[in-house]
mmCIF file of N, CA and C in Angstrom:
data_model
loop_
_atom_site.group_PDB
_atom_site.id
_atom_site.type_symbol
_atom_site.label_atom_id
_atom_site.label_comp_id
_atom_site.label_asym_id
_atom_site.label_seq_id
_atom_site.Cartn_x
_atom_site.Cartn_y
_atom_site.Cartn_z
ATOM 1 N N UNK I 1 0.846 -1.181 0.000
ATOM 2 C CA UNK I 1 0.000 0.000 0.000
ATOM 3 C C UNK I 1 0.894 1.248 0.000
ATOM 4 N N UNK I 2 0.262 2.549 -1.137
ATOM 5 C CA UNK I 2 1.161 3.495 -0.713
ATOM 6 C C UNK I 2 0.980 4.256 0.251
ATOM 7 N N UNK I 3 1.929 5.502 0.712
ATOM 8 C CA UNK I 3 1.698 6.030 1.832
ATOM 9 C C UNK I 3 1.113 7.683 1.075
ATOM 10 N N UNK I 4 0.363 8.321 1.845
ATOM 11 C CA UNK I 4 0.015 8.999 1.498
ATOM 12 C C UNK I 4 1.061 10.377 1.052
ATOM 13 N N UNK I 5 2.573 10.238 1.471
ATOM 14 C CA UNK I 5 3.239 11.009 0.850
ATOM 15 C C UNK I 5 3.936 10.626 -0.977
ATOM 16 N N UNK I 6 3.789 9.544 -0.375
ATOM 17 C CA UNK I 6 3.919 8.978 -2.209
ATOM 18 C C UNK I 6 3.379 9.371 -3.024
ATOM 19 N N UNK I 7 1.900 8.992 -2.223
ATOM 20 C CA UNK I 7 0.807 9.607 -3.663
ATOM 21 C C UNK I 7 0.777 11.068 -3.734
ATOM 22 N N UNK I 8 1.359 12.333 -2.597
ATOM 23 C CA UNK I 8 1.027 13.330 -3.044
ATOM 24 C C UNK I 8 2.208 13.599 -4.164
ATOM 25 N N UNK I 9 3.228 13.110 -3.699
ATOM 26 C CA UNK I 9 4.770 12.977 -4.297
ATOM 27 C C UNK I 9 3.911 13.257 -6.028
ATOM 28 N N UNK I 10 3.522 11.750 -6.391
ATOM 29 C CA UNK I 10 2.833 11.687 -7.555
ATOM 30 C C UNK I 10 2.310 12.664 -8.052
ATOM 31 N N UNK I 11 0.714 13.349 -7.420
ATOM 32 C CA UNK I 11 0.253 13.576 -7.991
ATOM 33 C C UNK I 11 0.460 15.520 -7.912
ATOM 34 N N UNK I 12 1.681 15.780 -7.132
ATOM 35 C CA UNK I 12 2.409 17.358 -7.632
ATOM 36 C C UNK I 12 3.311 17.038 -8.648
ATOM 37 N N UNK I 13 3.647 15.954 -8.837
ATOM 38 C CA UNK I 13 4.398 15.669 -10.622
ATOM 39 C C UNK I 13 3.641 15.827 -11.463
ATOM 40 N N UNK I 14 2.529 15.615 -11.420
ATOM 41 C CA UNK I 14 1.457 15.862 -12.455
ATOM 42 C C UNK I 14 0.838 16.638 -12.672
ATOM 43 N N UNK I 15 1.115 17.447 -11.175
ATOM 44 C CA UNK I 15 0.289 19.401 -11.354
ATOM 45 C C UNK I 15 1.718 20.512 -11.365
ATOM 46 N N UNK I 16 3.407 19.807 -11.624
ATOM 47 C CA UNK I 16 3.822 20.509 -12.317
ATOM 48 C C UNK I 16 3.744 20.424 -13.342
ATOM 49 N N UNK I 17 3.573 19.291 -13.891
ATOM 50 C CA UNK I 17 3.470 19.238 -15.590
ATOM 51 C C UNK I 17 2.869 20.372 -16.142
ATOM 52 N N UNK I 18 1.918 20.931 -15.377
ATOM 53 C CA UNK I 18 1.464 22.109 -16.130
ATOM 54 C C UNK I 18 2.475 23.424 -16.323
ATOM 55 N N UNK I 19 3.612 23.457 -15.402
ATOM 56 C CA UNK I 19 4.346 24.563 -15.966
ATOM 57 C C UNK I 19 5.190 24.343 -17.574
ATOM 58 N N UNK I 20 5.114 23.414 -17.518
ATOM 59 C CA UNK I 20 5.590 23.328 -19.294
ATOM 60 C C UNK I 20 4.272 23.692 -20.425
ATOM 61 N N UNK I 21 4.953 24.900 -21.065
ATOM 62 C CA UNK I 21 3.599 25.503 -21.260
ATOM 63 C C UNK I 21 3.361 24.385 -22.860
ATOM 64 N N UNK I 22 3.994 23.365 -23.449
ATOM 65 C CA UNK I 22 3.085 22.851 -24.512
ATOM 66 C C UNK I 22 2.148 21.956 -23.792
ATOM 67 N N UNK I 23 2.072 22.177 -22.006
ATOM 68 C CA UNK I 23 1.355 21.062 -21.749
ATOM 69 C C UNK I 23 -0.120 21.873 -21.014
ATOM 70 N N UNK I 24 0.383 23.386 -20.755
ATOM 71 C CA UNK I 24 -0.440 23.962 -19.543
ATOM 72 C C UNK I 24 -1.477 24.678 -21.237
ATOM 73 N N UNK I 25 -0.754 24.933 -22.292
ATOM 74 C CA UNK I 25 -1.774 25.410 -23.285
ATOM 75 C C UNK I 25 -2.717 24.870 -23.580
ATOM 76 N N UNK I 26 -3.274 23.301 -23.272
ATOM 77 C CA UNK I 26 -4.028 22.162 -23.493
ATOM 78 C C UNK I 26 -5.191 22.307 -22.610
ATOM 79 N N UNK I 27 -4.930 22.793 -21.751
ATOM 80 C CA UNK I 27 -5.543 23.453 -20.519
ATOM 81 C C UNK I 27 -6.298 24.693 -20.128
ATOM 82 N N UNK I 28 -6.211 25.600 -21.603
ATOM 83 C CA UNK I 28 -6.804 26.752 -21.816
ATOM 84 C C UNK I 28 -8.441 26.494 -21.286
ATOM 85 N N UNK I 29 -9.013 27.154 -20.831
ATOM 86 C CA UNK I 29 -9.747 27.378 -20.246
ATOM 87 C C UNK I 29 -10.631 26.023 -19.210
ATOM 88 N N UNK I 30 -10.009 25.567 -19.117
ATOM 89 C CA UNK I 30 -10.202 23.658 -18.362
ATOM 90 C C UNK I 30 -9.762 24.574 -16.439
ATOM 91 N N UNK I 31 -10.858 24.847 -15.898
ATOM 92 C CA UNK I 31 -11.286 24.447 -14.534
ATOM 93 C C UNK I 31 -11.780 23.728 -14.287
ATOM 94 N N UNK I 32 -11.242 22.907 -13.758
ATOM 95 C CA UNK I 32 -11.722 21.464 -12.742
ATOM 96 C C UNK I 32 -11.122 20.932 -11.524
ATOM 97 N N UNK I 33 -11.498 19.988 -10.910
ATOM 98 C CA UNK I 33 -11.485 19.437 -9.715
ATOM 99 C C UNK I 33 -11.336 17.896 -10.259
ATOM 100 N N UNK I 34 -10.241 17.204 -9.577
ATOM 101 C CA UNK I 34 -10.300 15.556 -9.702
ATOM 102 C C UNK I 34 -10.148 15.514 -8.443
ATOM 103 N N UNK I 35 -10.909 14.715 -7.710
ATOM 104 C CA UNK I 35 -11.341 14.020 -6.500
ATOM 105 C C UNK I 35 -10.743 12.582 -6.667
ATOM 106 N N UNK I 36 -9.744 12.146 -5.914
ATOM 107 C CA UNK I 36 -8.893 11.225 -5.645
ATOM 108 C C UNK I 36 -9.463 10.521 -4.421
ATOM 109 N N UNK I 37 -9.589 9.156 -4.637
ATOM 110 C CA UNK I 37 -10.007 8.660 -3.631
ATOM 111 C C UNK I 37 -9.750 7.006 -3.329
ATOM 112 N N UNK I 38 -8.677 7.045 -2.445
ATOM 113 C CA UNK I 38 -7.960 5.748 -2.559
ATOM 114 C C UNK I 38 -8.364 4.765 -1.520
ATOM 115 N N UNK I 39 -8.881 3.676 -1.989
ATOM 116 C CA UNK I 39 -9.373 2.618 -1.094
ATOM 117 C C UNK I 39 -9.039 1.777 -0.374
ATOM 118 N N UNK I 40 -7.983 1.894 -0.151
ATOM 119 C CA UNK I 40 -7.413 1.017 0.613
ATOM 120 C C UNK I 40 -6.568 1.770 1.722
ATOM 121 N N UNK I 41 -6.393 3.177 1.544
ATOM 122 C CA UNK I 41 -5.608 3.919 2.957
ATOM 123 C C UNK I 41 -6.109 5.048 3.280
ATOM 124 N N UNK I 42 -7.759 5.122 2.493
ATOM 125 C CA UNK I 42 -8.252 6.454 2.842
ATOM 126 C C UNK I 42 -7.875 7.541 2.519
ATOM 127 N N UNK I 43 -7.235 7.685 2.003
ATOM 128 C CA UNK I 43 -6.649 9.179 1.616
ATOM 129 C C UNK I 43 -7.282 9.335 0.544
ATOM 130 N N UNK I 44 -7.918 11.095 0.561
ATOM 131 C CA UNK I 44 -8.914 11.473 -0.165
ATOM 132 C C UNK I 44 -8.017 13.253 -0.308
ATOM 133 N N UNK I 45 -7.726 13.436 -1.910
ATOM 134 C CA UNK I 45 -6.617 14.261 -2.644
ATOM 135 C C UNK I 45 -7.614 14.803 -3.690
ATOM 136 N N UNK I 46 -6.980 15.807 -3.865
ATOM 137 C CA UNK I 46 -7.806 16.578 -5.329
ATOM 138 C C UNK I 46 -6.268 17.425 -5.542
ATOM 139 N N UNK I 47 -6.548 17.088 -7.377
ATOM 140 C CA UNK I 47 -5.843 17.552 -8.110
ATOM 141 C C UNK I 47 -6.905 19.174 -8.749
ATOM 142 N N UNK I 48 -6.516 20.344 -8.371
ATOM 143 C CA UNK I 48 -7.446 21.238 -8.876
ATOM 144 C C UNK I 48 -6.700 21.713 -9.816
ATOM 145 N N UNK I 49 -7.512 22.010 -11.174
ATOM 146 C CA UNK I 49 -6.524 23.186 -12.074
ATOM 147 C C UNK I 49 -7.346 23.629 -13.036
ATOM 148 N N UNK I 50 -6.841 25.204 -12.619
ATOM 149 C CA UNK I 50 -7.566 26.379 -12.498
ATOM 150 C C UNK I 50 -6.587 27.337 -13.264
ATOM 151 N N UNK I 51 -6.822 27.720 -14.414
ATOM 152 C CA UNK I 51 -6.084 28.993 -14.528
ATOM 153 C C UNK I 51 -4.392 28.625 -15.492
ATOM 154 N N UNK I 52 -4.698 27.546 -15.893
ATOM 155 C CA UNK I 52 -3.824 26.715 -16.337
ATOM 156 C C UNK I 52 -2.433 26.132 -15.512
ATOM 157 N N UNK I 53 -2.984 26.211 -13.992
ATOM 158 C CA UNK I 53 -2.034 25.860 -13.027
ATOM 159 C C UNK I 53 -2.488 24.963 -12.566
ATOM 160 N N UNK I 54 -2.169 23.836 -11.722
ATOM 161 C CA UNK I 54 -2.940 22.884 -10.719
ATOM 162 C C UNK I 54 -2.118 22.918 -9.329
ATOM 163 N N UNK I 55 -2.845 22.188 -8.536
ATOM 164 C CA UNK I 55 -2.058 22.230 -7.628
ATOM 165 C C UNK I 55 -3.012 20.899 -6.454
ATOM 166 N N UNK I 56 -2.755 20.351 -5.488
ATOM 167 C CA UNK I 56 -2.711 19.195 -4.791
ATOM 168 C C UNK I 56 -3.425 19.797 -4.027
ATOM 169 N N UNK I 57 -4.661 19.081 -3.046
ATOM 170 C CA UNK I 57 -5.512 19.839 -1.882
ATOM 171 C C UNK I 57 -5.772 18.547 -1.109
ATOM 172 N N UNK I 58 -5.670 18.578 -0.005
ATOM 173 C CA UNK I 58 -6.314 17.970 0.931
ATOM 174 C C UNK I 58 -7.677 17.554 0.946
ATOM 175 N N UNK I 59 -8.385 16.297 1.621
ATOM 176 C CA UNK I 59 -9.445 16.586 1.576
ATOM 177 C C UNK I 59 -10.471 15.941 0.603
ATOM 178 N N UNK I 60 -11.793 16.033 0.883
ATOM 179 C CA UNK I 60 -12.655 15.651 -0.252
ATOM 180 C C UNK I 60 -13.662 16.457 -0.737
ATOM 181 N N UNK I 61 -13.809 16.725 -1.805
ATOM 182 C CA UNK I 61 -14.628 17.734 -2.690
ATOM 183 C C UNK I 61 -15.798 17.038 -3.293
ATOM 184 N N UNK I 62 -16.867 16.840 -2.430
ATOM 185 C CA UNK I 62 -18.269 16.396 -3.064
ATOM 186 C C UNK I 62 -18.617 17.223 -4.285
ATOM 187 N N UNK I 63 -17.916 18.401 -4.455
ATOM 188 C CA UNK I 63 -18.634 19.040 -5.727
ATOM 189 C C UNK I 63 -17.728 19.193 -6.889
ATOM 190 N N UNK I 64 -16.779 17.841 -6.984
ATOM 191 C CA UNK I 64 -15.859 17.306 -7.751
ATOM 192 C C UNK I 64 -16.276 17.222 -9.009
ATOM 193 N N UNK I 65 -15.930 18.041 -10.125
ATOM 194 C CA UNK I 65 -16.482 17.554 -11.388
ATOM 195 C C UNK I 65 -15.787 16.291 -12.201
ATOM 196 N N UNK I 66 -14.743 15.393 -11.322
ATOM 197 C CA UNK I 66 -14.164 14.458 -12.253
ATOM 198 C C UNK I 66 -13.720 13.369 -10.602
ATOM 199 N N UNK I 67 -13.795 12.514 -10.620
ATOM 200 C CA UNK I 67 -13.573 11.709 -9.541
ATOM 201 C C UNK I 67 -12.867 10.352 -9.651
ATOM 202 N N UNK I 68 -11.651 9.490 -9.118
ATOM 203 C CA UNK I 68 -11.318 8.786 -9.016
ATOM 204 C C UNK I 68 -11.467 7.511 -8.251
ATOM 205 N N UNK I 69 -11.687 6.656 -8.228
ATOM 206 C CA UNK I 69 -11.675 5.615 -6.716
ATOM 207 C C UNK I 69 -10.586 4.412 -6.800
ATOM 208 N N UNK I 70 -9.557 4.440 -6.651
ATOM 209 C CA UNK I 70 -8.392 3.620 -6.955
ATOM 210 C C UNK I 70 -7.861 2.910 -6.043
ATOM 211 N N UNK I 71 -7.244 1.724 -6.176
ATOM 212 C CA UNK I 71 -5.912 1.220 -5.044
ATOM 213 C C UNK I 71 -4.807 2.278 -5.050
ATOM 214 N N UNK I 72 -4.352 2.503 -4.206
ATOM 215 C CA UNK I 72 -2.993 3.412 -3.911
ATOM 216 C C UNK I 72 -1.740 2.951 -4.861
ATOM 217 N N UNK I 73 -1.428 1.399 -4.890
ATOM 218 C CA UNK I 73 -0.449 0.813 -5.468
ATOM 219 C C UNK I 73 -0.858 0.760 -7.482
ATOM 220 N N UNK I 74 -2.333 0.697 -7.705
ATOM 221 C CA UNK I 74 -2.145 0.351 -9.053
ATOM 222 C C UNK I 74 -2.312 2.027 -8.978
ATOM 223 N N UNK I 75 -2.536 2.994 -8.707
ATOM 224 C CA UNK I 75 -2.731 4.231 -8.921
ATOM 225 C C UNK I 75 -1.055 4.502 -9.046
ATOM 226 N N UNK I 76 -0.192 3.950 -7.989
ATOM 227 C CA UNK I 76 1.141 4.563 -8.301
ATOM 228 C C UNK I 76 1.569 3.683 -9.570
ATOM 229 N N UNK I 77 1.069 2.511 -10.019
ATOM 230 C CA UNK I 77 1.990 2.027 -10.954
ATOM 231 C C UNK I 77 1.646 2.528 -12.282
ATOM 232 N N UNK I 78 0.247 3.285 -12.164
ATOM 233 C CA UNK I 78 -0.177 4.482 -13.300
ATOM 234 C C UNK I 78 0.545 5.660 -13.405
ATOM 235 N N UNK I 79 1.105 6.213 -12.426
ATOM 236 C CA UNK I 79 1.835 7.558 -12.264
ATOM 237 C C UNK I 79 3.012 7.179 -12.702
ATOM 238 N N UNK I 80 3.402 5.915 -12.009
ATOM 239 C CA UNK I 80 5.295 5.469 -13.085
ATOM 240 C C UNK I 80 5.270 4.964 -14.638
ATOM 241 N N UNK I 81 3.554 4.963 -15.212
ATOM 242 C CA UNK I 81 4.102 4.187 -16.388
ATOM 243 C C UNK I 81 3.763 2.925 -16.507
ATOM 244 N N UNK I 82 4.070 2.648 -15.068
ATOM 245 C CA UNK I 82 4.408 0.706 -15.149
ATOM 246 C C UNK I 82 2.981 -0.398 -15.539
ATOM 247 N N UNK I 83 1.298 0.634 -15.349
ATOM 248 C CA UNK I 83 0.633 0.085 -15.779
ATOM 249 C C UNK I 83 -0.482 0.826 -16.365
ATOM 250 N N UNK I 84 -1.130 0.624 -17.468
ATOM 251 C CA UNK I 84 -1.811 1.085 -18.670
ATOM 252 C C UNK I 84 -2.669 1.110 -18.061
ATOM 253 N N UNK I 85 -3.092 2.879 -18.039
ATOM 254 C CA UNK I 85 -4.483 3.711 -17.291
ATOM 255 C C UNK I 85 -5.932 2.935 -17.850
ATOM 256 N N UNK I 86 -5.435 2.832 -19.492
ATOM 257 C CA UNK I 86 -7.052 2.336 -20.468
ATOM 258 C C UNK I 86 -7.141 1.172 -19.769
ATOM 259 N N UNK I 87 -6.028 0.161 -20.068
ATOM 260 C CA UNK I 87 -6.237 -1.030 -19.707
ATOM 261 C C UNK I 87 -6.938 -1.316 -18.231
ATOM 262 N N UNK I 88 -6.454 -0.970 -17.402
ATOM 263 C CA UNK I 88 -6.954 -0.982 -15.661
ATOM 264 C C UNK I 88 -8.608 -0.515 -15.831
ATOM 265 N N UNK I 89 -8.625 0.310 -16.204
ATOM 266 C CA UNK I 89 -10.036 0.892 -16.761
ATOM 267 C C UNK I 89 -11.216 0.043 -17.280
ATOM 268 N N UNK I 90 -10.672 -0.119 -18.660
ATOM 269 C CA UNK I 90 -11.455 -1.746 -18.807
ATOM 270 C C UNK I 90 -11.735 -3.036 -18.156
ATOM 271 N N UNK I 91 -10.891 -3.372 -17.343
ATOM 272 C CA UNK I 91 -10.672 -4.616 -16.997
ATOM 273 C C UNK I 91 -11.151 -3.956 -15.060
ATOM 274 N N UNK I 92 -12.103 -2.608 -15.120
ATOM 275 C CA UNK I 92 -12.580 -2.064 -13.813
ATOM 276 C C UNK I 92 -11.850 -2.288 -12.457
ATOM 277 N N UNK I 93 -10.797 -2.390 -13.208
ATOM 278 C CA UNK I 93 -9.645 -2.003 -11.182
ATOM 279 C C UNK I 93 -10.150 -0.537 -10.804
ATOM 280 N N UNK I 94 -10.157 0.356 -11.077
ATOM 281 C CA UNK I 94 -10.677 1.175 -10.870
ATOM 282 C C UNK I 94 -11.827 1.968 -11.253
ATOM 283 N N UNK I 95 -12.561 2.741 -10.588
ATOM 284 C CA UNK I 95 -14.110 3.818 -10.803
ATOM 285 C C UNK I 95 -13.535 5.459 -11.251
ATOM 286 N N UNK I 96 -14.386 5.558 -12.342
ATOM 287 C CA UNK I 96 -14.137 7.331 -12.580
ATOM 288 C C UNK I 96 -15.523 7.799 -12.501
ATOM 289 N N UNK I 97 -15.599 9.015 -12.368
ATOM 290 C CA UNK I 97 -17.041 9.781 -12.596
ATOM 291 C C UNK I 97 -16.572 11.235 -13.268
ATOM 292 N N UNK I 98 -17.631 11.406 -14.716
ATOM 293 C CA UNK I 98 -17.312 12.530 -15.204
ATOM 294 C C UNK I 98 -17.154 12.359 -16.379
ATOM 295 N N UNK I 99 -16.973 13.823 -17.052
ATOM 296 C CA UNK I 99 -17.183 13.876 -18.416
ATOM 297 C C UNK I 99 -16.093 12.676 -18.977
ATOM 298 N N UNK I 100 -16.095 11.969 -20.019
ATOM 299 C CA UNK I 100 -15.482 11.048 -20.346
ATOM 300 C C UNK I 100 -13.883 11.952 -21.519
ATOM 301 N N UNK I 101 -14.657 13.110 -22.037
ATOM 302 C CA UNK I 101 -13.638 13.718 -22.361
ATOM 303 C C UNK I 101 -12.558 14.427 -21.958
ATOM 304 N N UNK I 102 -13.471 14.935 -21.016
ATOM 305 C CA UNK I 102 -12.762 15.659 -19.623
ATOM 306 C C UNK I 102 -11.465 14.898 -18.962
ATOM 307 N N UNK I 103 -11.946 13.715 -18.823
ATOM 308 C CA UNK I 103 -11.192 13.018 -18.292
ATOM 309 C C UNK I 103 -9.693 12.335 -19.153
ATOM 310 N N UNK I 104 -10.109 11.807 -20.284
ATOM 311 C CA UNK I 104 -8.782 11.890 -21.364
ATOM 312 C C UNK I 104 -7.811 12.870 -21.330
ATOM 313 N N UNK I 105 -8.644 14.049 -21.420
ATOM 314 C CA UNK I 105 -7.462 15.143 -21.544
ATOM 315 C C UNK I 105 -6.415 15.008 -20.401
ATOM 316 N N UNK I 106 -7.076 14.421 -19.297
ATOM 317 C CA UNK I 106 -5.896 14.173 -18.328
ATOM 318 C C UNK I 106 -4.624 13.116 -18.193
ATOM 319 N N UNK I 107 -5.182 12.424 -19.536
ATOM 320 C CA UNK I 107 -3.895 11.350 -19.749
ATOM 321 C C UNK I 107 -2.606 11.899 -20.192
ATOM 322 N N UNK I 108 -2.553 13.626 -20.357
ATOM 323 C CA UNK I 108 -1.418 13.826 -20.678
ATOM 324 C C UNK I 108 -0.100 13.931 -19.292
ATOM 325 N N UNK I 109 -0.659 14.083 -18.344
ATOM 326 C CA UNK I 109 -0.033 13.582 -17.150
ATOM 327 C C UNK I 109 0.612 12.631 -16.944
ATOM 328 N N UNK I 110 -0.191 11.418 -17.682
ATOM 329 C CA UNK I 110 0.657 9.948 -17.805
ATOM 330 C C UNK I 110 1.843 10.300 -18.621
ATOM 331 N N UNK I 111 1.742 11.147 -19.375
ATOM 332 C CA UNK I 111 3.212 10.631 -20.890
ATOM 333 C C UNK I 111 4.177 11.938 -20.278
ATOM 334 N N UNK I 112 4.179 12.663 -19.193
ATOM 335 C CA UNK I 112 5.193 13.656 -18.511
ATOM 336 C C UNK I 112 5.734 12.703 -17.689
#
């Protein structure tokens, strides 16, 4: 199981990605909220980004427009690469809620 500094570890790698601007331009006018929510150690994270910045929050946001429900460990082996977001998806290791497009656009996180 990861620890909850791992996963924040993770998921501020993925809300710097936005300072590289061929990645934060993708992002033009995209406010949202991803509600992180890991089942197995409780830890409940939101990735917000706003303004073509993101940034990591504590906490849980019922008025989440994009939501996660993951294991901690296949969630980190998504953040290294080591296992295919679609694939896990299909094969329902994990729950999303939300626009389905919305949510793609966030696979560019995976390839930073």
């Amino acid at each position: 199981m990861a620890t909850e500094s791992e996963i924040k570890t993770a998921l501020n790698k993925w809300a710097k990605a936005l300072d590289k601007e061929n990645v934060a331009s993708e992002f033009e006018g995209f406010n949202k909220t991803m509600q992180f929510n890991f089942e197995d150690n409780g830890v409940k994270l939101q990735l917000v980004i706003k303004d073509k910045k993101a940034k990591v929050v504590d906490g849980f946001n019922p008025n989440a427009e994009m939501s996660l429900d993951v294991n901690s460990d296949l969630f980190m082996g998504i953040s290294k690469g080591e296992v295919d977001p679609m694939e896990a998806f299909m094969e329902g290791q994990f729950k999303v809620k939300g626009d389905m497009a919305e949510l793609e656009k966030l696979q560019v996180f995976m390839d930073e």
